[in-house]
């Protein structure tokens, strides 16, 4: 009896690690690019302040009689 004509050889494709190992996400979290800023139009007093009625004339705080 002769030895087996084809001796056992290692598998032609040995096990290798996965070609793409796990890496962290390429885009890490960053703060929002537009931070909060105060309102661009702050409150201002009314553009038309209160005025006395145009038909009334005052002098020194006392009404002038229309005579």
mmCIF file of C-alpha atoms in Angstrom:
data_model
loop_
_atom_site.group_PDB
_atom_site.id
_atom_site.type_symbol
_atom_site.label_atom_id
_atom_site.label_comp_id
_atom_site.label_asym_id
_atom_site.label_seq_id
_atom_site.Cartn_x
_atom_site.Cartn_y
_atom_site.Cartn_z
ATOM 1 C CA UNK A 1 0.000 0.000 0.000
ATOM 2 C CA UNK A 2 1.448 3.323 -1.039
ATOM 3 C CA UNK A 3 0.926 6.674 0.682
ATOM 4 C CA UNK A 4 -1.961 8.831 -0.455
ATOM 5 C CA UNK A 5 -0.977 10.541 -3.747
ATOM 6 C CA UNK A 6 -2.249 13.917 -2.569
ATOM 7 C CA UNK A 7 -1.016 14.788 0.906
ATOM 8 C CA UNK A 8 -3.062 17.162 2.986
ATOM 9 C CA UNK A 9 -2.152 20.807 2.431
ATOM 10 C CA UNK A 10 -3.463 23.930 4.172
ATOM 11 C CA UNK A 11 -6.532 25.536 2.710
ATOM 12 C CA UNK A 12 -5.521 27.792 -0.216
ATOM 13 C CA UNK A 13 -7.522 30.697 1.196
ATOM 14 C CA UNK A 14 -6.743 31.111 4.886
ATOM 15 C CA UNK A 15 -9.033 33.180 7.036
ATOM 16 C CA UNK A 16 -8.210 36.864 7.119
ATOM 17 C CA UNK A 17 -9.749 39.717 9.010
ATOM 18 C CA UNK A 18 -12.450 41.740 7.365
ATOM 19 C CA UNK A 19 -10.835 44.106 4.813
ATOM 20 C CA UNK A 20 -12.845 47.042 6.163
ATOM 21 C CA UNK A 21 -12.416 47.296 9.921
ATOM 22 C CA UNK A 22 -14.874 49.344 11.913
ATOM 23 C CA UNK A 23 -14.033 53.013 12.158
ATOM 24 C CA UNK A 24 -15.749 55.912 13.859
ATOM 25 C CA UNK A 25 -18.256 57.878 11.869
ATOM 26 C CA UNK A 26 -16.367 60.172 9.420
ATOM 27 C CA UNK A 27 -18.530 63.139 10.407
ATOM 28 C CA UNK A 28 -18.460 63.619 14.176
ATOM 29 C CA UNK A 29 -21.093 65.772 15.817
ATOM 30 C CA UNK A 30 -20.299 69.462 15.885
ATOM 31 C CA UNK A 31 -22.264 72.343 17.434
ATOM 32 C CA UNK A 32 -24.863 73.994 15.255
ATOM 33 C CA UNK A 33 -23.105 76.292 12.737
ATOM 34 C CA UNK A 34 -25.555 79.116 13.459
ATOM 35 C CA UNK A 35 -25.672 79.866 17.183
ATOM 36 C CA UNK A 36 -28.584 81.799 18.599
ATOM 37 C CA UNK A 37 -28.244 85.546 18.348
ATOM 38 C CA UNK A 38 -30.532 88.266 19.710
ATOM 39 C CA UNK A 39 -33.334 89.426 17.453
ATOM 40 C CA UNK A 40 -31.904 91.756 14.779
ATOM 41 C CA UNK A 41 -34.682 94.314 15.405
ATOM 42 C CA UNK A 42 -34.780 95.252 19.086
ATOM 43 C CA UNK A 43 -37.866 96.926 20.499
ATOM 44 C CA UNK A 44 -37.939 100.648 19.932
ATOM 45 C CA UNK A 45 -40.474 103.216 21.152
ATOM 46 C CA UNK A 46 -43.393 103.936 18.881
ATOM 47 C CA UNK A 47 -42.244 106.195 16.014
ATOM 48 C CA UNK A 48 -45.223 108.509 16.578
ATOM 49 C CA UNK A 49 -45.220 109.759 20.165
ATOM 50 C CA UNK A 50 -48.421 110.982 21.718
ATOM 51 C CA UNK A 51 -49.198 114.593 20.948
ATOM 52 C CA UNK A 52 -51.944 116.873 22.166
ATOM 53 C CA UNK A 53 -54.951 117.333 19.972
ATOM 54 C CA UNK A 54 -54.109 119.839 17.215
ATOM 55 C CA UNK A 55 -57.273 121.811 17.938
ATOM 56 C CA UNK A 56 -56.195 122.634 21.493
ATOM 57 C CA UNK A 57 -53.603 125.265 22.285
ATOM 58 C CA UNK A 58 -51.840 125.277 25.629
ATOM 59 C CA UNK A 59 -49.620 127.843 27.311
ATOM 60 C CA UNK A 60 -47.921 126.985 30.560
ATOM 61 C CA UNK A 61 -50.211 124.026 30.982
ATOM 62 C CA UNK A 62 -53.363 126.172 30.909
ATOM 63 C CA UNK A 63 -55.764 126.167 27.987
ATOM 64 C CA UNK A 64 -56.044 129.380 26.001
ATOM 65 C CA UNK A 65 -59.608 130.454 25.460
ATOM 66 C CA UNK A 66 -60.641 130.790 21.878
ATOM 67 C CA UNK A 67 -62.141 134.265 21.758
#
